[in-house]
CSV table of C-alpha atoms in Angstrom, one decimal:
chain,number,residue,atom,x,y,z
G,1,UNK,CA,16.3,13.6,9.5
G,2,UNK,CA,17.4,12.1,12.6
G,3,UNK,CA,14.8,9.4,12.9
G,4,UNK,CA,15.1,6.8,10.6
G,5,UNK,CA,12.7,6.7,8.5
G,6,UNK,CA,10.6,4.6,5.7
G,7,UNK,CA,9.3,5.4,2.8
G,8,UNK,CA,6.2,2.7,2.6
G,9,UNK,CA,4.4,2.9,-1.6
G,10,UNK,CA,1.1,0.9,-1.3
G,11,UNK,CA,-1.0,-1.1,-3.9
G,12,UNK,CA,0.5,1.0,-7.1
G,13,UNK,CA,-0.4,-1.5,-9.4
G,14,UNK,CA,-2.1,-2.6,-12.6
G,15,UNK,CA,-5.6,-3.3,-11.1
G,16,UNK,CA,-5.6,0.0,-9.2
G,17,UNK,CA,-4.7,2.1,-12.5
G,18,UNK,CA,-6.3,2.6,-15.4
G,19,UNK,CA,-7.3,-0.2,-17.1
G,20,UNK,CA,-7.3,-2.0,-14.2
G,21,UNK,CA,-10.3,-4.3,-12.4
G,22,UNK,CA,-10.9,-1.8,-10.6
G,23,UNK,CA,-9.3,1.6,-11.3
G,24,UNK,CA,-7.7,4.4,-9.8
G,25,UNK,CA,-7.6,7.7,-11.7
G,26,UNK,CA,-5.1,9.6,-11.3
G,27,UNK,CA,-3.1,6.0,-10.9
G,28,UNK,CA,-0.5,6.5,-13.4
G,29,UNK,CA,0.1,9.7,-13.0
G,30,UNK,CA,1.2,8.5,-9.1
G,31,UNK,CA,3.2,5.8,-10.1
G,32,UNK,CA,5.0,8.3,-11.6
G,33,UNK,CA,5.1,10.9,-9.6
G,34,UNK,CA,6.8,8.6,-7.0
G,35,UNK,CA,9.4,7.3,-9.6
G,36,UNK,CA,10.5,10.6,-9.9
G,37,UNK,CA,10.1,12.0,-6.5
G,38,UNK,CA,12.4,8.5,-5.2
G,39,UNK,CA,14.8,9.5,-7.9
G,40,UNK,CA,15.2,12.3,-6.6
G,41,UNK,CA,15.4,11.6,-2.3
G,42,UNK,CA,15.4,8.3,-2.3
G,43,UNK,CA,19.5,8.8,-0.2
G,44,UNK,CA,16.5,10.5,2.3
G,45,UNK,CA,15.1,6.9,3.5
G,46,UNK,CA,16.7,4.5,6.0
G,47,UNK,CA,14.4,1.8,4.1
G,48,UNK,CA,11.6,1.9,1.2
G,49,UNK,CA,9.3,-0.6,0.7
G,50,UNK,CA,6.3,-2.1,-0.7
G,51,UNK,CA,3.0,-3.1,0.1
G,52,UNK,CA,1.5,-5.4,-2.8
G,53,UNK,CA,-3.1,-6.8,-2.3
G,54,UNK,CA,-2.2,-10.6,-3.7
G,55,UNK,CA,-5.4,-12.3,-3.8
G,56,UNK,CA,-5.1,-15.6,-3.8
G,57,UNK,CA,-8.8,-16.6,-2.4
G,58,UNK,CA,-10.3,-14.1,-0.2
G,59,UNK,CA,-13.8,-15.4,0.0
G,60,UNK,CA,-16.0,-12.6,0.4
G,61,UNK,CA,-13.3,-8.9,0.1
G,62,UNK,CA,-14.4,-10.8,-4.3
G,63,UNK,CA,-18.3,-11.1,-5.9
G,64,UNK,CA,-19.9,-10.4,-9.0
G,65,UNK,CA,-22.3,-8.2,-7.6
G,66,UNK,CA,-20.2,-5.4,-5.6
G,67,UNK,CA,-21.4,-3.7,-2.5
G,68,UNK,CA,-17.4,-0.6,-3.4
G,69,UNK,CA,-17.5,-0.7,1.1
G,70,UNK,CA,-17.0,-4.2,1.9
G,71,UNK,CA,-16.9,-5.7,-1.7
G,72,UNK,CA,-15.2,-5.4,-5.0
G,73,UNK,CA,-14.7,-6.3,-8.0
G,74,UNK,CA,-12.2,-9.3,-8.3
G,75,UNK,CA,-8.8,-7.2,-8.9
G,76,UNK,CA,-4.9,-7.9,-7.9
G,77,UNK,CA,-5.5,-11.8,-7.9
G,78,UNK,CA,-2.0,-13.9,-7.6
G,79,UNK,CA,0.5,-13.6,-10.4
G,80,UNK,CA,-2.0,-11.5,-12.6
G,81,UNK,CA,-1.1,-8.7,-14.2
G,82,UNK,CA,-2.8,-6.9,-12.4
G,83,UNK,CA,-1.2,-7.7,-9.4
G,84,UNK,CA,1.9,-6.7,-11.1
G,85,UNK,CA,3.8,-3.2,-10.5
G,86,UNK,CA,3.1,-0.4,-12.7
G,87,UNK,CA,5.5,-0.1,-14.8
G,88,UNK,CA,5.6,2.8,-14.4
G,89,UNK,CA,6.6,2.9,-10.2
G,90,UNK,CA,10.3,1.9,-10.6
G,91,UNK,CA,11.1,-0.2,-7.6
G,92,UNK,CA,13.9,-1.2,-8.1
G,93,UNK,CA,15.6,0.4,-5.2
G,94,UNK,CA,12.8,-1.0,-2.4
G,95,UNK,CA,14.3,-2.9,0.3
G,96,UNK,CA,11.6,-5.0,0.7
G,97,UNK,CA,7.5,-5.9,-0.7
G,98,UNK,CA,4.9,-6.9,1.5
G,99,UNK,CA,2.4,-9.1,0.3
G,100,UNK,CA,-0.9,-8.7,2.3
G,101,UNK,CA,-5.5,-10.0,1.6
G,102,UNK,CA,-4.8,-13.8,0.1
G,103,UNK,CA,-7.0,-15.8,1.8
G,104,UNK,CA,-8.7,-12.4,3.4
G,105,UNK,CA,-9.9,-8.3,3.0
G,106,UNK,CA,-6.9,-6.9,4.0
G,107,UNK,CA,-6.3,-3.2,3.6
G,108,UNK,CA,-3.2,-2.0,5.7
G,109,UNK,CA,-0.3,-2.6,4.9
G,110,UNK,CA,1.0,-3.9,8.3
G,111,UNK,CA,-1.0,-6.7,7.1
G,112,UNK,CA,0.8,-7.6,5.2
G,113,UNK,CA,3.9,-10.7,4.8
G,114,UNK,CA,7.7,-10.4,4.0
G,115,UNK,CA,6.9,-11.1,0.0
G,116,UNK,CA,8.9,-14.7,-0.6
G,117,UNK,CA,10.5,-13.9,-4.8
G,118,UNK,CA,10.2,-16.4,-7.4
G,119,UNK,CA,6.8,-17.8,-5.1
G,120,UNK,CA,4.0,-17.3,-7.5
G,121,UNK,CA,1.8,-18.9,-4.4
G,122,UNK,CA,3.0,-16.4,-2.6
G,123,UNK,CA,1.8,-17.4,0.5
G,124,UNK,CA,4.5,-15.8,3.1
G,125,UNK,CA,2.1,-15.7,6.2
G,126,UNK,CA,5.1,-17.4,8.0
G,127,UNK,CA,7.6,-14.4,6.8
G,128,UNK,CA,7.9,-11.6,8.9
G,129,UNK,CA,5.0,-8.9,9.2
G,130,UNK,CA,5.5,-5.1,8.0
G,131,UNK,CA,5.2,-4.1,11.4
G,132,UNK,CA,8.9,-6.2,12.7
G,133,UNK,CA,10.5,-5.9,9.7
G,134,UNK,CA,10.3,-2.0,10.3
G,135,UNK,CA,11.6,-2.4,13.8
G,136,UNK,CA,14.1,-5.2,12.6
G,137,UNK,CA,16.1,-2.2,10.7
G,138,UNK,CA,15.8,-0.2,13.1
G,139,UNK,CA,12.8,2.1,12.2
G,140,UNK,CA,11.5,4.6,13.8
G,141,UNK,CA,8.9,7.2,11.3
G,142,UNK,CA,7.3,6.6,8.8
G,143,UNK,CA,6.1,7.7,4.8
G,144,UNK,CA,3.3,6.6,3.3
G,145,UNK,CA,2.1,6.8,-0.8
G,146,UNK,CA,0.1,5.3,-3.3
G,147,UNK,CA,-2.8,4.1,-3.6
G,148,UNK,CA,-6.1,4.7,-2.5
G,149,UNK,CA,-5.5,7.9,0.1
G,150,UNK,CA,-9.1,6.4,0.9
G,151,UNK,CA,-8.2,3.4,1.4
G,152,UNK,CA,-5.3,0.8,1.7
G,153,UNK,CA,-3.3,4.4,2.2
G,154,UNK,CA,-5.6,5.0,4.7
G,155,UNK,CA,-5.2,1.7,6.6
G,156,UNK,CA,-1.4,1.5,5.7
G,157,UNK,CA,-1.2,5.2,7.8
G,158,UNK,CA,-3.8,4.9,10.8
G,159,UNK,CA,-1.8,1.3,11.6
G,160,UNK,CA,1.2,2.7,11.6
G,161,UNK,CA,0.5,5.6,14.4
G,162,UNK,CA,-1.5,3.4,16.3
G,163,UNK,CA,1.8,1.3,16.2
G,164,UNK,CA,4.2,4.3,17.3
G,165,UNK,CA,5.7,5.3,14.1
G,166,UNK,CA,6.0,9.2,13.4
G,167,UNK,CA,3.4,8.9,10.9
G,168,UNK,CA,2.8,11.3,7.3
G,169,UNK,CA,1.3,11.0,4.1
G,170,UNK,CA,2.8,12.5,1.7
G,171,UNK,CA,-1.0,13.3,0.1
G,172,UNK,CA,0.7,14.5,-3.5
G,173,UNK,CA,2.4,11.0,-3.8
G,174,UNK,CA,-1.2,9.4,-3.4
G,175,UNK,CA,-4.6,9.2,-5.5
G,176,UNK,CA,-7.9,8.8,-4.0
G,177,UNK,CA,-10.5,6.8,-4.7
G,178,UNK,CA,-13.7,9.8,-3.3
G,179,UNK,CA,-14.1,13.6,-4.4
G,180,UNK,CA,-13.9,14.4,-1.7
G,181,UNK,CA,-11.0,13.0,0.5
G,182,UNK,CA,-10.9,15.9,2.8
G,183,UNK,CA,-13.1,13.2,5.8
G,184,UNK,CA,-9.7,11.1,4.7
G,185,UNK,CA,-7.6,13.4,6.0
G,186,UNK,CA,-9.3,15.2,8.6
G,187,UNK,CA,-9.4,11.0,10.6
G,188,UNK,CA,-5.6,10.8,9.8
G,189,UNK,CA,-4.8,14.3,10.9
G,190,UNK,CA,-7.2,13.9,14.3
G,191,UNK,CA,-5.7,10.4,14.6
G,192,UNK,CA,-1.6,12.4,15.4
G,193,UNK,CA,-0.8,12.1,10.9
G,194,UNK,CA,1.2,14.8,9.5
G,195,UNK,CA,0.1,15.5,6.0
G,196,UNK,CA,2.8,16.4,3.5
């Protein structure tokens, strides 16, 4: 590809798929499509990483009366089934996983830290950030896929572009909340992010 490229798979977790506490229509289908994509294209990437919402005590991010802008129903509670990756997402070949949002709202994968596997608490605040890890591995370009297009995918892609990575969003491997994603796509393109 000429440039070291990583695939960043954002928050393809049970709570964001059908049947979850904050379900996005098409989430399960995205999990399956990403798995199929990886079966054919994993060798196109120098690294494949995942992000995972992992809430311990995120404060006002959780609410019994959410406004669905700044507050949301409880979701992706650390160690819960809802926080697990969707079973149709095969991440056996992933090189790293980054957890975010332990004690505050976190939408971008660039707010996450390298997970300490086997750490049930998911307290990884002292480990490498996604940006640090990508730079340490010589990555200059990222493709972003996952859930939700207009929230965590958007925030991750915008942070990637701001951090200097050549960034693409793989729209066919994402699921969004809004019925009309045109404003999100326009914002991404205006920020120099390619849609593929």
